């Protein structure tokens, strides 16, 4: 039976390939997680099990998609960075974001019992929507990640204070909200201090969120200058002409993939705003493999 | 701490709202399902458990997203149709496709043990990519669905014959492929016949795929003409001016949602190419609720 | 000399083909025409020479682009409608809008001396920007055109009253603006009446704007019903399956082009909101040729 | 009269803002210029009047649009580069390309009599279509321009040889085409030499095309290294954080505009592939004003 009579409908599909030579961020967000966290009685202000589960699902995404050079997550959201030279799925926006959202969800559901033993998932299930954003320069990309990490801090400080007020001073949610309205960071730190909490001692995982990357050997900085001789941060060194990007041979690509798999995924709760993070892990921005740890 | 220094990065997000007054199809496809089906030893040519699981996940998507008016699936793919007047997520393509892909995946993984009892899912997990396509007219939309259903038939006839050759005539895959090369439908039917199989008796589920829709009371056609007096098929009757689309009041919308929930999802293996399917189920194209069955 | 080293830059071009089976409107707008009209001392409220020039340029666009089925202009803007089956430039948005903007501009500049004899164009020249918009249904398209024609009326009534106040009652622009602030149509009609102007007697060209179409023989409506037996307005009759659109043979296409050229362009100042306009000129929405006038 | 009933049609307009922090190229191409050049009997291989007219129109575009930092033209095409920080028209692709195409066309038609005195333009008029392309890095941008300049050379060498064969060896077009089929640059140079033409002595205007930029004082390179101390070529120096782009105050912007106007437009036929071009004219890539020449 010929299908030609109907096949014209394929021509309604529209191209959505993302601009070349730009960093692609796929960010996913939990759908209705406020309600979801209430249903499963997540601990307040932050449930470590839930964060660990997010990180576990994110690490699985990075293992399945070697093109992802970095992941950053906080609360119920996670950002995945594809290298600017990435050619996966011909850079089609749809394929990239749905693959990430689907893979993340699959692991979130499968791993749930490991992190919430004895708590049975029921309808409606945890799901995540996603989007893609392109950043033309390393600076734009780093600013994006810094934006998310600063946001993590802002929200965590607020939530920590909000719940401390409720849990330790016995006021209700509405009162806590009023109490915090218009306060600065310093005010919140002060409130916490009076409630017996030193915000600095809160878990890094909550304050910084989670950074994921392939776990190669860190590069040490020049002790005198605090800088590597050849910084990896300049666009100049990164901006190896797109035209000169040598496609690695098939076997080289295969070797690279294996090395990445061997490296495993580092799960860190550290600052990614300062240069140091990037200088010690040059492979993230070069997209190449680093040296495997012994 | 002010986040304003980095917040400019939001301006790199680009709008992807889909053209209004068009039918939106989100189609998801299993990623690497050839390998996946081999790993879990799916029955050949088609594993009923796998199809039932797909249908179960798809029905869950439709329950969670009342804006979906129809689902059609075959093999490892499923198409979901959003009504042309749909305003969900402001019609943002990213949100629509990732929500569908994520929700479908969540249920696929969660429901797996029901359909494959005793078979434990392991890495890599089943995942689905997705895309959105807009169809301006009912005719285009129906042609899209007809295209998928014809494709389902073509593939099923091929696979049925291919595996019959292997299982019943003892030839290997390469030989079976050569044997089928260049054959017409009639040739395949003849081969099957000689191997003792009447294709017409194959399960409708495999030949037709699966159609999902809200399970309202079917309308009967005029016995004389075989047509309803006022056909729902013409653009004219559907094309109620977009400008006149009365947004239902909030309580009316809530009532409609409840009625849809009560209706449940019909899971059928029937022809959706002919007019009859649409004439008997006018609520699919009107996007309204039908009459609940007693 | 090989160009291959640089040719990779072509891959940065992104597809912008417009969704098939939708009506394409290219609208152009005069850039800085407020200043432009002051510089050349256009008559107030509306300069007939300027409108005639706009219409002359628009007619030339329609002669050069047989795919345009209708033009509608008012003040310094003009909309051109490409039929939903149009395949010109593979429906690439860029090519369509720049070709219209460039062609319109070329004629506007060339024809200027005919309409403004003795007035020499000087820097900065009259220029027009443009955009494309897709409308999925005839109703959406007609509503777009109605929107522009209603807008034309609203602006013309305002401007007519504004300038009548200045020219006949001797107040200045600021006072006239204040006088009109918050007035309804009826108020403006009353003001005009008191100044000795009956708005109904104002030129149709100013009140209705200008409609351009191929000048075939008008169809007469059924005198009893005021309708043609087979209305051309329903989507049903228009929505000839996209799949069945028979590409005319090359010679048939050539003949059609010649017939269109023979028909010439009708330049009318009439209502296009009511059905009658469309019923008497069915060729506009069918995209076919009508009957040549004797 | 209220327009609200129809105004919903505005919601069919879709956003087309170009990705921030990328170089925007608008390229226009003459439509049907093969036929056009035959009609007006352009000199072969290249008509200096036609090139001068293209350059005149392009210079006018640059005068009217101070956001354009560079123009490059060859034959019947011209590329205009908008700085990566450009915010004109909110970076809407439609507005940018139609404004360029319209402005270029307006000047082409108006200036025609200056360059083709006594030759009257007649229907069909010269028109230009256009497109926008984004380039994320300076390197991509320079490669784009290099691509065009290499293409100019390739085409000019071919055309020069083709027409020399016809004009000097008396063969016809078909024979000349066959004679050139499969030839390398060196072959063409040899053919020209035998016909008494030294390609190196051909006009730079034809061999290199035309580069337009604001005419500030050239910077001299360090005689020892042939480089400026602080090269303007690295991304690093250009990639001043998008976030730190200080919007100049309104008066500063006004001053800058005036300085640009004073500078005028340089019209050069020189190599823009090598670094020197860019190092001596740092203002092109910085987008700032240079030093006015005395």
CSV table of N, CA and C in Angstrom, one decimal, chain A residues 98-150:
chain,number,residue,atom,x,y,z
A,98,UNK,N,14.1,17.2,24.5
A,98,UNK,CA,13.3,16.0,24.9
A,98,UNK,C,14.1,14.8,25.4
A,99,UNK,N,15.3,14.7,24.8
A,99,UNK,CA,16.1,13.5,25.2
A,99,UNK,C,16.6,13.8,26.6
A,100,UNK,N,17.0,15.0,26.9
A,100,UNK,CA,17.4,15.3,28.3
A,100,UNK,C,16.2,15.1,29.3
A,101,UNK,N,15.1,15.7,28.9
A,101,UNK,CA,13.9,15.7,29.8
A,101,UNK,C,13.5,14.2,30.1
A,102,UNK,N,13.5,13.4,29.0
A,102,UNK,CA,13.0,12.1,29.1
A,102,UNK,C,14.0,11.2,29.9
A,103,UNK,N,15.3,11.4,29.6
A,103,UNK,CA,16.3,10.6,30.3
A,103,UNK,C,16.3,10.9,31.8
A,104,UNK,N,16.3,12.2,32.1
A,104,UNK,CA,16.3,12.6,33.5
A,104,UNK,C,15.1,12.0,34.2
A,105,UNK,N,13.9,12.1,33.6
A,105,UNK,CA,12.7,11.6,34.2
A,105,UNK,C,12.8,10.1,34.4
A,106,UNK,N,13.3,9.4,33.4
A,106,UNK,CA,13.4,7.9,33.5
A,106,UNK,C,14.2,7.5,34.8
A,107,UNK,N,15.3,8.2,35.0
A,107,UNK,CA,16.2,7.8,36.1
A,107,UNK,C,15.5,8.3,37.4
A,108,UNK,N,14.9,9.5,37.4
A,108,UNK,CA,14.3,10.0,38.6
A,108,UNK,C,13.2,9.0,39.1
A,109,UNK,N,12.4,8.4,38.2
A,109,UNK,CA,11.4,7.5,38.6
A,109,UNK,C,12.0,6.2,39.0
A,110,UNK,N,13.0,5.7,38.2
A,110,UNK,CA,13.6,4.4,38.6
A,110,UNK,C,14.4,4.4,39.9
A,111,UNK,N,15.1,5.6,40.1
A,111,UNK,CA,16.0,5.6,41.3
A,111,UNK,C,15.2,6.0,42.6
A,112,UNK,N,14.0,6.5,42.4
A,112,UNK,CA,13.2,7.0,43.5
A,112,UNK,C,13.3,6.0,44.7
A,113,UNK,N,13.0,4.7,44.6
A,113,UNK,CA,13.0,3.8,45.7
A,113,UNK,C,14.4,3.8,46.4
A,114,UNK,N,15.4,4.1,45.7
A,114,UNK,CA,16.8,4.1,46.4
A,114,UNK,C,16.9,5.2,47.4
A,115,UNK,N,16.3,6.4,47.0
A,115,UNK,CA,16.4,7.6,47.8
A,115,UNK,C,15.3,7.8,48.8
A,116,UNK,N,14.1,7.2,48.4
A,116,UNK,CA,12.9,7.3,49.3
A,116,UNK,C,12.4,5.9,49.5
A,117,UNK,N,13.2,5.1,50.2
A,117,UNK,CA,12.9,3.7,50.5
A,117,UNK,C,11.5,3.7,51.2
A,118,UNK,N,10.7,2.8,50.7
A,118,UNK,CA,9.4,2.6,51.4
A,118,UNK,C,8.4,3.6,51.0
A,119,UNK,N,8.7,4.6,50.2
A,119,UNK,CA,7.7,5.6,49.8
A,119,UNK,C,7.4,5.3,48.4
A,120,UNK,N,6.1,5.0,48.2
A,120,UNK,CA,5.7,4.5,46.8
A,120,UNK,C,5.2,5.7,46.0
A,121,UNK,N,5.8,5.8,44.8
A,121,UNK,CA,5.4,6.9,43.9
A,121,UNK,C,3.9,6.6,43.4
A,122,UNK,N,3.1,7.6,43.4
A,122,UNK,CA,1.8,7.4,42.9
A,122,UNK,C,1.4,8.6,42.0
A,123,UNK,N,0.3,8.4,41.3
A,123,UNK,CA,-0.1,9.5,40.3
A,123,UNK,C,-0.5,10.8,41.1
A,124,UNK,N,-0.2,12.0,40.6
A,124,UNK,CA,0.6,12.2,39.4
A,124,UNK,C,2.1,12.0,39.6
A,125,UNK,N,2.8,11.5,38.6
A,125,UNK,CA,4.2,11.2,38.8
A,125,UNK,C,5.0,12.5,38.7
A,126,UNK,N,6.3,12.4,39.2
A,126,UNK,CA,7.2,13.6,39.0
A,126,UNK,C,7.6,13.7,37.5
A,127,UNK,N,7.4,14.9,37.0
A,127,UNK,CA,7.8,15.1,35.6
A,127,UNK,C,8.5,16.5,35.5
A,128,UNK,N,9.2,16.7,34.3
A,128,UNK,CA,10.1,17.8,34.1
A,128,UNK,C,9.8,18.4,32.8
A,129,UNK,N,9.7,19.7,32.7
A,129,UNK,CA,9.7,20.3,31.4
A,129,UNK,C,11.1,20.9,31.1
A,130,UNK,N,11.3,21.3,29.9
A,130,UNK,CA,12.6,21.8,29.5
A,130,UNK,C,12.6,22.8,28.5
A,131,UNK,N,13.8,23.4,28.2
A,131,UNK,CA,14.0,24.4,27.2
A,131,UNK,C,15.4,24.4,26.8
A,132,UNK,N,15.7,25.0,25.6
A,132,UNK,CA,17.1,25.2,25.2
A,132,UNK,C,17.4,26.7,25.1
A,133,UNK,N,18.6,27.0,25.5
A,133,UNK,CA,19.1,28.4,25.3
A,133,UNK,C,20.5,28.4,24.8
A,134,UNK,N,20.8,29.3,23.9
A,134,UNK,CA,22.1,29.3,23.3
A,134,UNK,C,22.9,30.5,23.8
A,135,UNK,N,24.2,30.3,24.2
A,135,UNK,CA,25.0,31.3,24.6
A,135,UNK,C,26.3,31.4,23.7
A,136,UNK,N,26.5,32.6,23.1
A,136,UNK,CA,27.5,32.7,22.1
A,136,UNK,C,28.9,32.6,22.7
A,137,UNK,N,29.1,33.2,23.9
A,137,UNK,CA,30.5,33.3,24.4
A,137,UNK,C,30.6,32.5,25.7
A,138,UNK,N,31.9,32.2,26.1
A,138,UNK,CA,32.1,31.5,27.3
A,138,UNK,C,31.7,32.4,28.5
A,139,UNK,N,31.9,33.7,28.3
A,139,UNK,CA,31.5,34.6,29.3
A,139,UNK,C,29.9,34.6,29.5
A,140,UNK,N,29.2,34.6,28.5
A,140,UNK,CA,27.7,34.5,28.6
A,140,UNK,C,27.4,33.2,29.3
A,141,UNK,N,28.0,32.1,28.9
A,141,UNK,CA,27.7,30.8,29.5
A,141,UNK,C,28.0,30.8,31.0
A,142,UNK,N,29.2,31.3,31.4
A,142,UNK,CA,29.6,31.4,32.8
A,142,UNK,C,28.6,32.3,33.5
A,143,UNK,N,28.2,33.4,32.9
A,143,UNK,CA,27.3,34.3,33.6
A,143,UNK,C,25.9,33.5,33.8
A,144,UNK,N,25.5,32.7,32.8
A,144,UNK,CA,24.3,31.9,33.0
A,144,UNK,C,24.4,31.1,34.3
A,145,UNK,N,25.5,30.3,34.3
A,145,UNK,CA,25.7,29.4,35.5
A,145,UNK,C,25.8,30.2,36.8
A,146,UNK,N,26.5,31.3,36.7
A,146,UNK,CA,26.6,32.2,37.9
A,146,UNK,C,25.3,32.6,38.4
A,147,UNK,N,24.5,33.0,37.4
A,147,UNK,CA,23.1,33.4,37.7
A,147,UNK,C,22.3,32.3,38.4
A,148,UNK,N,22.4,31.1,37.9
A,148,UNK,CA,21.7,30.0,38.6
A,148,UNK,C,22.3,29.8,40.0
A,149,UNK,N,23.6,29.9,40.2
A,149,UNK,CA,24.2,29.6,41.5
A,149,UNK,C,23.9,30.8,42.5
A,150,UNK,N,23.9,32.0,42.0
A,150,UNK,CA,23.5,33.1,42.9
A,150,UNK,C,22.0,32.9,43.3
